[in-house]
Short mmCIF file of C-alpha atoms and ligand atoms in Angstrom, two decimals:
data_model
loop_
_atom_site.label_atom_id
_atom_site.label_comp_id
_atom_site.label_asym_id
_atom_site.label_seq_id
_atom_site.Cartn_x
_atom_site.Cartn_y
_atom_site.Cartn_z
CA MET V 1 -19.38 17.75 5.52
CA ASN V 2 -17.50 17.38 3.20
CA ILE V 3 -13.86 16.22 3.15
CA LEU V 4 -10.49 16.95 0.28
CA PHE V 5 -8.44 14.55 -0.63
CA ILE V 6 -5.52 15.52 -2.61
CA GLY V 7 -3.67 13.41 -4.92
CA ASP V 8 -0.20 12.07 -4.34
CA ILE V 9 1.94 15.68 -4.15
CA VAL V 10 5.03 15.73 -6.42
CA GLY V 11 7.57 18.26 -5.51
CA ARG V 12 7.52 21.91 -5.53
CA PRO V 13 5.09 22.03 -8.73
CA GLY V 14 2.83 19.76 -6.48
CA ARG V 15 3.39 21.86 -3.62
CA GLU V 16 3.01 25.74 -5.47
CA MET V 17 -0.87 24.46 -6.37
CA VAL V 18 -1.67 23.57 -2.57
CA ARG V 19 -0.51 27.00 -1.94
CA LYS V 20 -2.29 28.78 -4.96
CA GLY V 21 -5.42 26.65 -4.65
CA LEU V 22 -6.11 25.44 -1.65
CA ARG V 23 -8.34 28.08 -0.70
CA GLY V 24 -10.60 28.43 -2.83
CA LEU V 25 -10.63 24.78 -3.09
CA ILE V 26 -11.66 24.81 0.32
CA GLU V 27 -14.60 27.60 -0.66
CA ARG V 28 -15.45 26.25 -2.95
CA TYR V 29 -16.06 22.38 -2.30
CA ASP V 30 -17.16 23.85 1.63
CA VAL V 31 -14.47 21.07 2.65
CA ASP V 32 -14.39 21.32 6.16
CA LEU V 33 -11.29 18.74 6.42
CA VAL V 34 -8.26 18.61 3.78
CA ILE V 35 -6.18 14.75 3.50
CA ALA V 36 -3.48 14.48 1.70
CA ASN V 37 -0.79 12.93 0.24
CA ALA V 38 2.44 13.85 0.68
CA GLU V 39 4.77 11.05 -0.19
CA ASN V 40 6.18 13.19 -2.75
CA SER V 41 6.45 16.17 -1.11
CA ALA V 42 10.11 16.92 -0.43
CA ASN V 43 11.70 17.09 -4.97
CA GLY V 44 9.26 13.47 -5.39
CA PHE V 45 11.21 11.85 -2.47
CA GLY V 46 9.65 11.43 0.52
CA VAL V 47 8.69 14.62 2.98
CA THR V 48 10.96 16.50 5.68
CA LYS V 49 9.50 18.38 8.01
CA GLU V 50 9.71 21.94 6.58
CA ILE V 51 7.76 20.56 3.85
CA GLY V 52 5.70 18.82 5.94
CA ASP V 53 4.96 21.76 8.36
CA THR V 54 4.33 24.06 5.53
CA LEU V 55 1.93 22.04 3.84
CA LEU V 56 -0.16 22.32 7.19
CA GLU V 57 0.04 25.80 7.36
CA TRP V 58 -1.47 26.05 4.07
CA GLY V 59 -4.91 24.46 5.28
CA VAL V 60 -3.47 20.59 4.33
CA ASP V 61 -5.32 18.82 8.16
CA VAL V 62 -4.05 14.72 7.68
CA MET V 63 -0.93 13.59 5.74
CA THR V 64 -0.79 10.20 4.74
CA SER V 65 1.74 8.45 2.42
CA GLY V 66 3.10 5.29 1.35
CA ASN V 67 6.15 3.56 0.14
CA HIS V 68 8.39 6.48 -0.13
CA ILE V 69 7.71 7.78 3.07
CA TRP V 70 11.63 6.60 4.29
CA ASP V 71 13.17 8.35 1.01
CA LYS V 72 13.75 11.37 3.35
CA LYS V 73 16.26 10.02 6.76
CA GLU V 74 14.75 13.16 8.72
CA ALA V 75 10.64 11.49 8.48
CA ILE V 76 11.52 8.65 10.66
CA ASP V 77 11.84 11.42 13.32
CA TYR V 78 10.04 13.69 11.89
CA ILE V 79 6.84 11.22 11.74
CA ALA V 80 7.39 10.14 16.15
CA THR V 81 6.66 14.21 16.85
CA GLU V 82 3.65 15.16 14.55
CA PRO V 83 1.08 12.73 14.54
CA ARG V 84 -0.36 14.32 11.40
CA LEU V 85 1.47 13.10 9.39
CA LEU V 86 0.66 9.38 8.74
CA ARG V 87 2.84 5.83 7.42
CA PRO V 88 0.73 3.22 6.12
CA ALA V 89 -0.70 1.13 9.03
CA ASN V 90 0.76 -2.47 7.80
CA TYR V 91 3.80 -1.85 7.96
CA PRO V 92 6.12 -4.35 10.24
CA ALA V 93 5.12 -4.31 14.81
CA GLY V 94 8.15 -1.53 15.44
CA VAL V 95 8.50 1.15 13.00
CA PRO V 96 8.21 4.42 13.38
CA GLY V 97 5.43 6.55 12.87
CA ARG V 98 1.56 5.47 13.31
CA GLY V 99 -1.10 4.55 10.15
CA SER V 100 -3.98 6.67 11.85
CA TYR V 101 -5.43 9.73 13.23
CA VAL V 102 -8.31 11.27 14.60
CA ALA V 103 -8.63 14.88 13.08
CA GLN V 104 -10.88 17.69 13.52
CA THR V 105 -12.74 20.16 11.35
CA GLY V 106 -12.73 23.56 12.31
CA ASP V 107 -16.22 23.06 14.86
CA GLY V 108 -14.79 20.28 16.47
CA ARG V 109 -16.16 17.42 14.89
CA ALA V 110 -14.20 14.11 14.75
CA VAL V 111 -13.39 12.76 10.77
CA GLY V 112 -10.78 9.09 11.27
CA VAL V 113 -7.81 8.34 8.89
CA ILE V 114 -6.29 5.47 8.07
CA ASN V 115 -3.57 4.62 5.93
CA ALA V 116 -2.64 1.14 4.10
CA MET V 117 -0.38 0.03 1.46
CA GLY V 118 -1.37 -3.20 -1.09
CA ARG V 119 1.16 -5.43 -1.39
CA VAL V 120 0.59 -6.39 -5.40
CA PHE V 121 3.52 -5.61 -6.89
CA MET V 122 4.95 -3.99 -4.08
CA LEU V 123 7.04 -4.52 -0.41
CA ASN V 124 5.60 -7.41 0.86
CA ILE V 125 4.32 -6.54 4.56
CA ASP V 126 1.52 -7.27 6.87
CA ASP V 127 -1.98 -7.95 5.51
CA PRO V 128 -3.58 -4.98 4.49
CA PHE V 129 -6.57 -5.66 4.45
CA GLN V 130 -6.29 -7.66 8.03
CA VAL V 131 -4.45 -4.18 9.75
CA VAL V 132 -7.10 -2.22 8.33
CA LEU V 133 -10.06 -3.74 10.20
CA LYS V 134 -8.20 -3.35 13.50
CA GLU V 135 -7.13 0.38 12.61
CA ILE V 136 -10.80 0.75 12.03
CA GLU V 137 -11.31 -1.15 15.17
CA ALA V 138 -9.77 1.16 16.95
CA ILE V 139 -10.62 4.19 16.04
CA ARG V 140 -14.18 3.83 15.43
CA HIS V 141 -15.64 4.29 18.80
CA ARG V 142 -14.98 7.77 18.75
CA THR V 143 -15.97 9.04 15.12
CA ARG V 144 -18.49 7.47 12.81
CA VAL V 145 -16.70 9.35 9.77
CA ILE V 146 -13.56 7.55 8.29
CA ILE V 147 -11.24 7.49 4.96
CA VAL V 148 -8.93 5.16 3.83
CA ASP V 149 -5.89 5.70 1.17
CA PHE V 150 -4.39 3.15 0.36
CA HIS V 151 -1.63 3.00 -1.00
CA ALA V 152 -1.23 0.76 -3.94
CA GLU V 153 -0.31 -0.25 -7.61
CA ALA V 154 -2.75 -2.83 -8.91
CA THR V 155 -5.83 -2.21 -9.62
CA SER V 156 -7.53 -5.49 -8.86
CA GLU V 157 -6.46 -4.86 -5.17
CA LYS V 158 -7.39 -1.90 -4.63
CA MET V 159 -11.28 -2.35 -5.50
CA ALA V 160 -10.98 -5.77 -3.21
CA MET V 161 -10.68 -3.24 -0.96
CA GLY V 162 -13.14 -1.49 -2.04
CA TRP V 163 -15.79 -4.11 -1.41
CA HIS V 164 -14.33 -5.32 1.63
CA LEU V 165 -14.75 -1.73 3.45
CA ASP V 166 -17.76 -1.14 1.99
CA GLY V 167 -20.23 -0.17 4.77
CA LYS V 168 -16.94 0.16 6.87
CA VAL V 169 -15.35 3.12 6.49
CA THR V 170 -16.92 6.63 4.71
CA ALA V 171 -14.13 6.05 2.13
CA VAL V 172 -11.77 4.29 0.06
CA PHE V 173 -9.67 6.78 -2.13
CA GLY V 174 -6.86 4.63 -3.88
CA THR V 175 -3.30 6.68 -4.38
CA HIS V 176 0.36 5.44 -5.74
CA THR V 177 0.11 5.34 -9.44
CA HIS V 178 -0.25 8.99 -9.99
CA VAL V 179 -2.73 8.79 -13.12
CA GLN V 180 -6.33 9.12 -11.79
CA THR V 181 -8.66 6.47 -12.94
CA ALA V 182 -12.66 7.88 -13.92
CA ASP V 183 -14.72 5.50 -11.25
CA GLU V 184 -15.41 6.88 -9.09
CA ARG V 185 -18.78 5.97 -6.64
CA ILE V 186 -20.45 5.11 -3.76
CA LEU V 187 -21.00 1.37 -2.95
CA PRO V 188 -23.94 -0.45 -2.16
CA ASN V 189 -23.69 0.24 2.01
CA GLY V 190 -22.61 3.83 1.36
CA THR V 191 -18.38 3.54 1.19
CA ALA V 192 -17.52 6.25 -1.68
CA TYR V 193 -14.69 4.57 -3.76
CA LEU V 194 -11.96 5.61 -6.20
CA THR V 195 -9.00 3.84 -7.22
CA ASP V 196 -7.02 6.40 -8.03
CA THR V 197 -6.85 9.68 -6.89
CA GLY V 198 -4.25 10.83 -9.09
CA MET V 199 -1.42 13.26 -8.67
CA THR V 200 -0.80 17.05 -7.95
CA GLY V 201 2.18 17.45 -9.96
CA PRO V 202 3.69 18.09 -13.63
CA HIS V 203 1.59 16.40 -15.58
CA ASP V 204 4.10 17.07 -18.37
CA SER V 205 6.36 13.80 -16.89
CA ILE V 206 5.89 9.91 -16.55
CA ILE V 207 4.75 10.28 -13.33
CA GLY V 208 5.66 13.11 -12.29
CA MET V 209 8.87 12.43 -13.07
CA GLU V 210 11.49 14.17 -15.99
CA ARG V 211 10.49 12.27 -19.45
CA GLU V 212 14.43 11.95 -20.40
CA PRO V 213 15.82 10.06 -17.65
CA SER V 214 12.36 7.60 -16.89
CA LEU V 215 12.39 6.61 -20.32
CA ALA V 216 15.99 6.20 -20.41
CA ARG V 217 15.86 3.60 -17.87
CA PHE V 218 13.84 1.32 -20.11
CA LEU V 219 15.29 1.99 -23.24
CA ASN V 220 18.40 0.91 -21.79
CA ALA V 221 17.48 -0.70 -18.38
CA MET V 222 20.74 0.82 -16.76
CA PRO V 223 20.28 3.78 -13.46
CA SER V 224 19.53 7.62 -13.74
CA ARG V 225 19.11 9.91 -12.07
CA PHE V 226 15.38 11.40 -11.20
CA GLU V 227 14.21 14.95 -10.61
CA PRO V 228 10.06 16.09 -11.20
CA ALA V 229 9.23 17.56 -13.47
CA THR V 230 8.00 21.21 -14.45
CA GLY V 231 5.72 20.76 -16.98
CA ASN V 232 1.40 21.31 -17.13
CA PRO V 233 1.21 20.74 -13.18
CA ARG V 234 -2.08 20.15 -11.82
CA LEU V 235 -3.78 18.93 -9.10
CA ASN V 236 -5.92 16.04 -8.92
CA GLY V 237 -7.88 14.86 -6.54
CA VAL V 238 -12.15 14.09 -5.03
CA VAL V 239 -13.98 15.61 -2.34
CA VAL V 240 -16.10 13.37 -0.24
CA GLU V 241 -19.73 14.55 1.21
CA ALA V 242 -19.81 12.11 4.69
CA ASP V 243 -22.79 12.29 6.84
CA ASP V 244 -21.36 12.56 10.46
CA LYS V 245 -24.00 10.86 12.59
CA THR V 246 -24.03 7.17 9.90
CA GLY V 247 -19.96 7.86 8.65
CA ARG V 248 -21.63 7.26 4.86
CA ALA V 249 -20.76 9.31 1.65
CA SER V 250 -23.93 10.99 -0.01
CA ARG V 251 -21.36 12.21 -2.68
CA VAL V 252 -17.78 12.16 -4.16
CA THR V 253 -16.47 14.46 -7.08
CA ARG V 254 -13.88 14.20 -8.69
CA LEU V 255 -11.43 17.01 -9.11
CA SER V 256 -8.49 17.35 -11.98
CA PHE V 257 -7.51 21.22 -12.13
CA SER V 258 -4.84 23.31 -14.07
CA GLU V 259 -2.84 25.90 -12.54
CA ARG V 260 -4.95 28.58 -14.31
CA GLU V 261 -8.04 26.97 -13.14
CA LEU V 262 -7.06 26.53 -9.80
CA VAL V 263 -5.93 30.79 -10.14
CA ASP V 264 -9.28 31.97 -11.52
CA MET V 265 -11.02 29.01 -8.43
CA ALA V 266 -9.72 31.17 -5.97
CA ALA V 267 -10.44 34.49 -7.46
CA ALA V 268 -13.63 33.27 -8.32
CA PRO V 269 -17.32 34.36 -6.57
CA LYS V 270 -18.38 31.23 -4.67
CA GLY V 271 -20.73 29.81 -6.56
CA ALA V 272 -19.81 30.85 -10.05
CA PRO V 273 -19.77 28.33 -12.73
CA LEU V 274 -16.51 26.47 -13.19
CA ARG V 275 -14.65 26.52 -16.19
CA THR V 276 -12.72 24.00 -17.35
CA THR V 277 -9.72 22.79 -20.07
CA VAL V 278 -9.35 18.85 -21.04
CA PRO V 279 -5.46 18.03 -19.03
FE1 FE2 H 301 2.74 8.39 -5.55
FE1 FE2 H 302 3.75 4.93 -4.06
#
């Protein structure tokens, strides 16, 4: 089966890329299940019920998140009623929501999704390396295919998680930095790995936000109000092909598409050659 993972969706420009491009991507890559990180989908900060429900309607099957999950207060109520919205599993006990979910493909095959968050340069929450093993144990009797979104800042911590889980899950995909890395590979025991899947949103920006206030914060160290940028929207993500029976990854393909490319893809007949541009 093929699973599409979409990197952090930032604001309306990011959502528009999903709206315009998802159907074409599903068709082109024969996608059975779609996972998307939605932590920045509501104006760059958090997620609302209206936006989450819309993403699900457009074809996203499971939404992951990260440190921005609580930015919109209504996410506390939404996550309690929507099991397809995950928050990092290693938040302390008692925090609303869940860190894993077992989804079904259209033809009834199960896919596990686990969300965890790193601690290097981030909140000092519970140990993600231990918690993720417990989450795998809790769902592995239901499926061998398990995708982990490891939301973390440090490349080293993400890579460590990849090796920690090699042979235990189908894929470990990093999120949070909003900058796609070019190190996709399949580790020796069959786990697909990519340090960061990148950002689905405006790329003429500073990690999705308007350049001026973001740059100003570095120049004068004073607070400034961040709004999502609009220029050069791109969809970033990754597709992993997995063996249903063993859960091993057989292929991993990194994606980065402009709006034009997505629109062309949606219009092109299946199998037509891809025309891509430099970001
Ligand atoms: Fe993010
Ligand atoms: Fe984040």
